[in-house]
Short mmCIF file of C-alpha atoms and ligand atoms in Angstrom, two decimals:
data_model
loop_
_atom_site.label_atom_id
_atom_site.label_comp_id
_atom_site.label_asym_id
_atom_site.label_seq_id
_atom_site.Cartn_x
_atom_site.Cartn_y
_atom_site.Cartn_z
CA ALA A 1 -29.96 15.50 -69.76
CA LEU A 2 -31.83 16.30 -66.58
CA ASN A 3 -31.37 19.99 -67.35
CA GLU A 4 -33.29 19.35 -70.53
CA ALA A 5 -36.05 17.75 -68.45
CA LYS A 6 -36.02 20.72 -66.12
CA LYS A 7 -36.63 23.09 -69.02
CA HIS A 8 -40.07 21.52 -69.31
CA GLN A 9 -40.58 21.66 -65.58
CA LYS A 10 -43.24 23.99 -64.31
CA PRO A 11 -43.06 25.63 -60.90
CA TYR A 12 -44.50 23.31 -58.25
CA GLN A 13 -47.36 25.71 -57.54
CA GLN A 14 -48.81 25.08 -60.99
CA TYR A 15 -49.24 21.40 -60.31
CA HIS A 16 -52.12 21.91 -57.87
CA SER A 17 -50.95 19.04 -55.72
CA GLY A 18 -52.05 21.10 -52.74
CA LEU A 19 -48.64 20.79 -51.14
CA SER A 20 -46.35 23.67 -50.25
CA ASN A 21 -42.74 23.76 -51.49
CA ALA A 22 -41.60 22.74 -48.02
CA GLU A 23 -43.89 19.72 -47.94
CA ILE A 24 -42.80 18.24 -51.28
CA PRO A 25 -39.33 16.95 -50.25
CA VAL A 26 -40.95 15.41 -47.17
CA LEU A 27 -43.52 13.65 -49.32
CA LEU A 28 -40.87 12.37 -51.73
CA GLY A 29 -38.78 11.01 -48.85
CA GLN A 30 -41.88 9.29 -47.52
CA PHE A 31 -42.66 7.81 -50.92
CA GLN A 32 -39.33 5.97 -51.04
CA ASN A 33 -40.01 4.53 -47.61
CA ALA A 34 -43.54 3.73 -48.72
CA ILE A 35 -42.22 1.51 -51.51
CA ARG A 36 -40.00 -0.30 -48.99
CA ASN A 37 -42.96 -0.70 -46.61
CA ASN A 38 -45.24 -2.12 -49.32
CA GLU A 39 -47.61 0.84 -49.11
CA VAL A 40 -47.33 1.35 -52.86
CA ASP A 41 -49.51 -0.90 -54.98
CA PHE A 42 -51.22 -0.89 -58.36
CA HIS A 43 -54.77 -1.03 -59.57
CA TYR A 44 -55.60 -2.38 -63.02
CA GLN A 45 -57.98 -0.96 -65.57
CA PRO A 46 -58.87 -3.14 -68.56
CA ILE A 47 -58.63 -1.86 -72.12
CA VAL A 48 -60.96 -3.67 -74.51
CA HIS A 49 -61.12 -4.01 -78.29
CA ALA A 50 -64.14 -2.71 -80.21
CA ASN A 51 -65.45 -6.32 -80.18
CA GLY A 52 -65.30 -6.44 -76.39
CA GLU A 53 -62.23 -8.65 -76.13
CA VAL A 54 -59.82 -7.57 -73.39
CA CYS A 55 -56.48 -6.57 -74.91
CA SER A 56 -54.54 -5.05 -72.05
CA LEU A 57 -54.46 -3.87 -68.47
CA GLU A 58 -53.18 -0.46 -67.45
CA ALA A 59 -51.34 -0.43 -64.14
CA LEU A 60 -52.20 2.66 -62.06
CA VAL A 61 -50.19 3.37 -58.95
CA ARG A 62 -51.91 3.65 -55.53
CA TRP A 63 -50.27 4.82 -52.31
CA ASN A 64 -51.92 3.43 -49.19
CA HIS A 65 -50.56 5.92 -46.67
CA PRO A 66 -50.78 4.61 -43.06
CA VAL A 67 -52.10 7.97 -41.77
CA LYS A 68 -53.49 9.82 -44.78
CA GLY A 69 -55.18 6.79 -46.33
CA LEU A 70 -55.31 6.20 -50.06
CA ILE A 71 -53.42 8.95 -51.92
CA PRO A 72 -54.27 9.13 -55.64
CA PRO A 73 -51.38 9.54 -58.13
CA ASP A 74 -52.46 13.06 -59.09
CA HIS A 75 -51.41 14.14 -55.58
CA PHE A 76 -47.80 13.02 -55.89
CA ILE A 77 -46.83 11.96 -59.44
CA THR A 78 -46.28 15.48 -60.77
CA ASP A 79 -44.04 16.29 -57.79
CA LEU A 80 -41.86 13.21 -58.16
CA GLU A 81 -41.84 13.14 -61.94
CA PHE A 82 -38.61 15.19 -62.22
CA THR A 83 -36.78 13.61 -59.32
CA ARG A 84 -34.82 10.36 -59.27
CA ILE A 85 -37.84 8.79 -57.55
CA ALA A 86 -39.49 8.68 -60.97
CA ASN A 87 -36.93 6.02 -61.87
CA ILE A 88 -37.45 4.12 -58.62
CA LEU A 89 -41.22 4.08 -59.23
CA THR A 90 -40.91 2.95 -62.85
CA TYR A 91 -38.60 0.02 -62.05
CA TYR A 92 -40.79 -0.93 -59.09
CA SER A 93 -43.83 -0.84 -61.37
CA LEU A 94 -42.12 -2.97 -64.02
CA GLU A 95 -40.94 -5.58 -61.48
CA THR A 96 -44.30 -5.79 -59.71
CA ASN A 97 -46.49 -5.82 -62.78
CA ILE A 98 -44.44 -8.17 -64.94
CA GLY A 99 -44.47 -10.59 -62.00
CA ARG A 100 -48.26 -10.33 -61.77
CA MET A 101 -48.78 -10.74 -65.51
CA GLU A 102 -47.01 -14.09 -65.31
CA LYS A 103 -49.77 -15.12 -62.91
CA ILE A 104 -52.44 -13.82 -65.32
CA TYR A 105 -50.91 -15.76 -68.24
CA ARG A 106 -51.28 -18.94 -66.21
CA THR A 107 -55.05 -18.26 -66.14
CA GLY A 108 -55.06 -18.26 -69.96
CA PHE A 109 -55.27 -14.56 -70.72
CA ASN A 110 -52.79 -13.35 -73.27
CA LEU A 111 -52.92 -9.67 -72.31
CA ASP A 112 -50.55 -6.74 -72.58
CA ILE A 113 -49.56 -4.74 -69.53
CA ALA A 114 -49.51 -0.96 -69.94
CA ILE A 115 -47.13 0.89 -67.62
CA ASN A 116 -47.09 4.66 -67.22
CA ILE A 117 -43.56 6.01 -67.35
CA SER A 118 -42.12 9.50 -66.75
CA ILE A 119 -40.15 11.63 -69.14
CA THR A 120 -37.29 11.59 -66.60
CA ASN A 121 -36.89 7.87 -67.33
CA LEU A 122 -36.12 8.58 -70.98
CA PHE A 123 -33.31 10.97 -70.07
CA GLN A 124 -31.49 8.16 -68.26
CA VAL A 125 -28.60 6.78 -70.29
CA ASP A 126 -29.30 3.15 -69.40
CA PHE A 127 -33.13 3.23 -69.26
CA ALA A 128 -33.89 1.09 -72.32
CA ASP A 129 -31.13 -1.39 -71.44
CA ARG A 130 -32.43 -1.76 -67.90
CA VAL A 131 -35.99 -2.36 -69.11
CA ILE A 132 -34.77 -4.95 -71.60
CA ASP A 133 -32.60 -6.68 -68.96
CA LEU A 134 -35.63 -6.83 -66.70
CA ILE A 135 -37.94 -8.42 -69.27
CA HIS A 136 -35.22 -10.89 -70.27
CA LYS A 137 -34.71 -11.82 -66.61
CA HIS A 138 -38.44 -12.67 -66.40
CA HIS A 139 -38.57 -14.24 -69.90
CA PHE A 140 -41.35 -11.72 -70.49
CA PRO A 141 -42.39 -11.25 -74.16
CA ALA A 142 -41.44 -7.68 -75.16
CA HIS A 143 -44.55 -7.28 -77.31
CA HIS A 144 -46.72 -7.71 -74.19
CA LEU A 145 -45.18 -4.62 -72.60
CA GLU A 146 -46.63 -1.22 -73.44
CA LEU A 147 -45.01 1.93 -72.07
CA GLU A 148 -47.32 4.95 -71.87
CA ILE A 149 -45.71 8.33 -72.19
CA THR A 150 -47.34 11.75 -72.55
CA GLU A 151 -46.91 13.50 -75.88
CA ARG A 152 -44.57 16.11 -74.40
CA GLY A 153 -42.18 13.37 -73.37
CA PHE A 154 -42.31 11.72 -76.72
CA LEU A 155 -41.64 14.89 -78.64
CA ALA A 156 -38.77 16.14 -76.48
CA ASN A 157 -36.15 16.50 -79.15
CA ASP A 158 -33.44 15.00 -76.99
CA LEU A 159 -30.97 12.49 -78.37
CA GLN A 160 -31.03 10.33 -75.24
CA CYS A 161 -34.83 10.14 -75.26
CA ILE A 162 -34.88 9.18 -78.92
CA LYS A 163 -32.18 6.54 -78.40
CA ASN A 164 -34.05 4.96 -75.51
CA LEU A 165 -37.31 4.88 -77.48
CA GLN A 166 -35.60 3.41 -80.55
CA THR A 167 -33.89 0.70 -78.50
CA LEU A 168 -37.17 -0.26 -76.82
CA ILE A 169 -39.12 -0.27 -80.10
CA ARG A 170 -36.41 -2.37 -81.80
CA GLU A 171 -36.76 -4.90 -78.97
CA GLY A 172 -40.52 -5.10 -79.63
CA VAL A 173 -41.75 -3.06 -76.67
CA LYS A 174 -44.85 -1.03 -77.56
CA ILE A 175 -44.93 2.72 -76.99
CA SER A 176 -48.24 4.59 -76.55
CA ILE A 177 -48.90 8.29 -76.38
CA ASP A 178 -51.00 9.05 -73.29
CA ASP A 179 -53.42 11.95 -72.79
CA PHE A 180 -53.29 12.69 -76.50
CA GLY A 181 -54.78 16.02 -77.49
CA VAL A 182 -54.11 18.04 -74.36
CA GLY A 183 -50.61 18.97 -75.56
CA PHE A 184 -52.07 20.47 -78.74
CA THR A 185 -49.60 18.71 -81.00
CA SER A 186 -50.71 17.25 -84.29
CA ILE A 187 -50.93 13.51 -84.74
CA SER A 188 -48.72 13.93 -87.81
CA ASN A 189 -45.84 14.42 -85.33
CA PHE A 190 -46.15 10.74 -84.51
CA GLN A 191 -46.28 9.40 -88.06
CA ASN A 192 -43.28 7.27 -89.03
CA LYS A 193 -42.20 6.99 -85.40
CA ASP A 194 -43.22 3.38 -84.81
CA ILE A 195 -45.53 4.08 -81.94
CA SER A 196 -48.24 1.48 -81.28
CA ALA A 197 -51.14 3.53 -80.01
CA ILE A 198 -52.38 6.92 -79.06
CA LYS A 199 -54.75 7.34 -76.15
CA ILE A 200 -57.26 10.12 -76.70
CA ASP A 201 -57.60 12.13 -73.52
CA LYS A 202 -60.81 11.93 -71.52
CA SER A 203 -61.49 15.63 -72.11
CA PHE A 204 -62.21 14.82 -75.78
CA VAL A 205 -64.29 11.77 -74.89
CA ASP A 206 -66.65 13.49 -72.44
CA ASP A 207 -70.09 13.79 -74.08
CA ILE A 208 -68.59 12.95 -77.48
CA HIS A 209 -72.07 11.86 -78.65
CA ILE A 210 -73.22 15.49 -78.54
CA ASN A 211 -69.95 17.36 -79.09
CA LYS A 212 -69.69 17.79 -82.88
CA ASN A 213 -66.44 19.71 -82.61
CA ASN A 214 -64.69 16.87 -80.79
CA GLN A 215 -66.23 14.35 -83.18
CA THR A 216 -64.47 16.12 -86.04
CA ILE A 217 -61.18 16.16 -84.12
CA ILE A 218 -61.38 12.44 -83.31
CA GLU A 219 -62.32 11.60 -86.91
CA GLY A 220 -59.20 13.43 -88.10
CA ILE A 221 -57.01 11.67 -85.55
CA ILE A 222 -58.38 8.27 -86.56
CA ALA A 223 -57.85 8.92 -90.28
CA ILE A 224 -54.14 9.70 -89.83
CA ALA A 225 -53.65 6.99 -87.22
CA LYS A 226 -55.14 4.34 -89.54
CA SER A 227 -52.85 5.37 -92.39
CA SER A 228 -49.86 5.03 -90.05
CA HIS A 229 -50.99 1.76 -88.43
CA ILE A 230 -51.33 3.43 -85.05
CA ALA A 231 -54.14 2.11 -82.85
CA VAL A 232 -56.51 4.64 -81.30
CA ILE A 233 -57.64 4.10 -77.71
CA ALA A 234 -60.32 6.29 -76.12
CA GLU A 235 -59.82 6.97 -72.40
CA GLY A 236 -62.32 7.85 -69.70
CA ILE A 237 -65.51 6.47 -71.24
CA GLU A 238 -68.28 6.77 -68.65
CA LYS A 239 -71.45 6.44 -70.72
CA LYS A 240 -73.00 3.95 -73.11
CA LEU A 241 -73.71 6.77 -75.60
CA GLU A 242 -70.05 7.84 -75.55
CA LYS A 243 -68.93 4.27 -76.18
CA GLU A 244 -71.35 3.85 -79.09
CA LYS A 245 -70.33 7.13 -80.71
CA LEU A 246 -66.62 6.30 -80.38
CA LEU A 247 -67.12 2.90 -82.01
CA GLU A 248 -69.06 4.56 -84.81
CA LEU A 249 -66.14 7.00 -85.31
CA GLY A 250 -63.81 4.01 -85.62
CA VAL A 251 -61.86 3.96 -82.34
CA ASP A 252 -59.95 0.65 -81.97
CA CYS A 253 -59.98 0.22 -78.20
CA LEU A 254 -61.97 1.46 -75.23
CA GLN A 255 -61.10 2.27 -71.63
CA GLY A 256 -63.11 3.89 -68.88
CA TYR A 257 -65.41 3.43 -65.90
CA TYR A 258 -68.17 2.33 -68.29
CA ILE A 259 -66.11 -0.77 -69.10
CA SER A 260 -64.52 -1.10 -65.66
CA LYS A 261 -63.03 1.08 -62.95
CA PRO A 262 -59.40 0.34 -62.02
CA LEU A 263 -59.49 -2.71 -59.72
CA ASP A 264 -56.99 -4.16 -57.26
CA PHE A 265 -55.09 -7.24 -58.39
CA LYS A 266 -57.34 -9.77 -56.69
CA THR A 267 -60.47 -8.12 -58.10
CA ILE A 268 -59.11 -7.81 -61.65
CA LEU A 269 -58.40 -11.56 -61.60
CA LYS A 270 -62.05 -12.12 -60.69
CA TRP A 271 -63.20 -9.64 -63.36
CA LEU A 272 -61.12 -11.45 -65.97
CA SER A 273 -62.47 -14.84 -64.96
CA LYS A 274 -65.99 -13.54 -65.68
CA GLN A 275 -64.87 -12.34 -69.11
CA SER A 276 -63.53 -15.76 -69.98
CA SER A 277 -67.00 -17.19 -70.58
CA THR A 278 -67.50 -14.76 -73.46
CA TYR A 279 -63.90 -14.22 -74.54
CA PRO A 280 -61.95 -17.36 -73.69
CA GLN A 281 -58.55 -16.10 -74.71
CA THR A 282 -57.26 -13.05 -76.52
CA LYS A 283 -54.75 -13.80 -79.21
CA LYS A 284 -52.47 -11.40 -81.02
P1 C2E B 1 -53.54 8.22 -67.10
O1 C2E B 1 -52.37 7.36 -67.40
O2 C2E B 1 -54.08 9.02 -68.21
O3 C2E B 1 -54.62 7.24 -66.49
C1 C2E B 1 -56.00 7.43 -66.61
C2 C2E B 1 -56.60 8.03 -65.35
O4 C2E B 1 -57.99 8.25 -65.56
C3 C2E B 1 -56.51 7.14 -64.12
O5 C2E B 1 -56.46 7.99 -62.99
C4 C2E B 1 -57.85 6.40 -64.17
O6 C2E B 1 -58.25 5.92 -62.90
C5 C2E B 1 -58.75 7.52 -64.62
N1 C2E B 1 -59.93 7.03 -65.32
C6 C2E B 1 -60.06 5.96 -66.13
N2 C2E B 1 -61.29 5.84 -66.62
C7 C2E B 1 -61.99 6.89 -66.12
C8 C2E B 1 -63.36 7.33 -66.27
O7 C2E B 1 -64.18 6.74 -66.96
N3 C2E B 1 -63.70 8.46 -65.58
C9 C2E B 1 -62.82 9.15 -64.80
N4 C2E B 1 -63.25 10.23 -64.17
N5 C2E B 1 -61.53 8.76 -64.64
C10 C2E B 1 -61.13 7.65 -65.30
P2 C2E B 1 -55.42 7.74 -61.81
O8 C2E B 1 -55.30 6.28 -61.52
O9 C2E B 1 -55.79 8.66 -60.71
O10 C2E B 1 -54.05 8.21 -62.46
C11 C2E B 1 -53.84 9.55 -62.82
C12 C2E B 1 -52.58 9.72 -63.62
O11 C2E B 1 -51.43 9.44 -62.80
C13 C2E B 1 -52.46 8.76 -64.80
O12 C2E B 1 -53.21 9.25 -65.90
C14 C2E B 1 -50.97 8.78 -65.05
O13 C2E B 1 -50.59 9.92 -65.80
C15 C2E B 1 -50.43 8.93 -63.64
N6 C2E B 1 -50.00 7.60 -63.15
C16 C2E B 1 -50.76 6.61 -62.62
N7 C2E B 1 -50.00 5.55 -62.27
C17 C2E B 1 -48.73 5.87 -62.60
C18 C2E B 1 -47.46 5.19 -62.47
O14 C2E B 1 -47.35 4.04 -62.02
N8 C2E B 1 -46.35 5.87 -62.92
C19 C2E B 1 -46.43 7.12 -63.45
N9 C2E B 1 -45.28 7.72 -63.86
N10 C2E B 1 -47.59 7.79 -63.58
C20 C2E B 1 -48.72 7.18 -63.15
MG1 MG B 2 -51.83 6.09 -68.79
MG1 MG B 3 -54.37 9.33 -70.02
MG1 MG B 4 -53.76 11.51 -67.25
#
């Protein structure tokens, strides 16, 4: 199964992590220790409905390195994505974030938590079962868990991947396609696959109010998504004009610095408490 994953693997140099081949194993070793030393945390970026109501929080990993300072995920995720550390990170993320959502539910917000997972996870024989065991252990409602996977991962025609996805979907876990559009696959690939949402990549959202070409692309995506009951989320919205254009095109949900930057757990709790005056509680 991992050989299948490796077929999709690019040489490290292409990842632009800035690290040499010799440095990568060192970094990965450090990352495992970092989890043990509580240097690995998550920031939360809200995703809001067209009407402004908060529907979910995306957990984004942050590594607070004692010497190097804050290391953004782009500097290490691609290097660990095909190692067993991808599994360690995903289970750590699930444990941490499900625990924190329980705290958020006590404040009255009925939100989903969106967790980024790696394709390597889906090649693991017991991945779906472990996720389901974990949510059962926490009595966490499956429909409040969204797993974000890039389109390449979702379309890997591997039996183990498909089995894991089917088991998770049957349990009620939501699956979203992240960074949609950059893989150049058609949305029709996702029809009849029971996915919950596709997240249109920021590169299509940038200056959408003046980019007619991307407007046409997004319109096409929305038309097919609607007919398949797949929600469309726009990522990386930075401007009011982008937000307005996306709403006009019929996007279901919005995410980006214009709504809120990713915030640490304490700050997202504060941010949510300010929302509550306008949107007391989101209900499914
Ligand atoms: P992603 O899942 O597509 O997450 C969106 C990224 O865009 C995040 O970067 C977020 O901070 C950034 N972003 C959101 N809104 C805006 C905006 O308006 N403008 C700009 N310029 N950026 C915006 P971040 O946190 O650096 O994460 C980068 C990528 O690393 C993520 O892309 C995801 O693929 C990966 N990642 C993050 N956390 C995890 C994790 O826990 N596990 C795994 N496997 N991957 C993760
Ligand atoms: Mg994501
Ligand atoms: Mg994305
Ligand atoms: Mg991304």
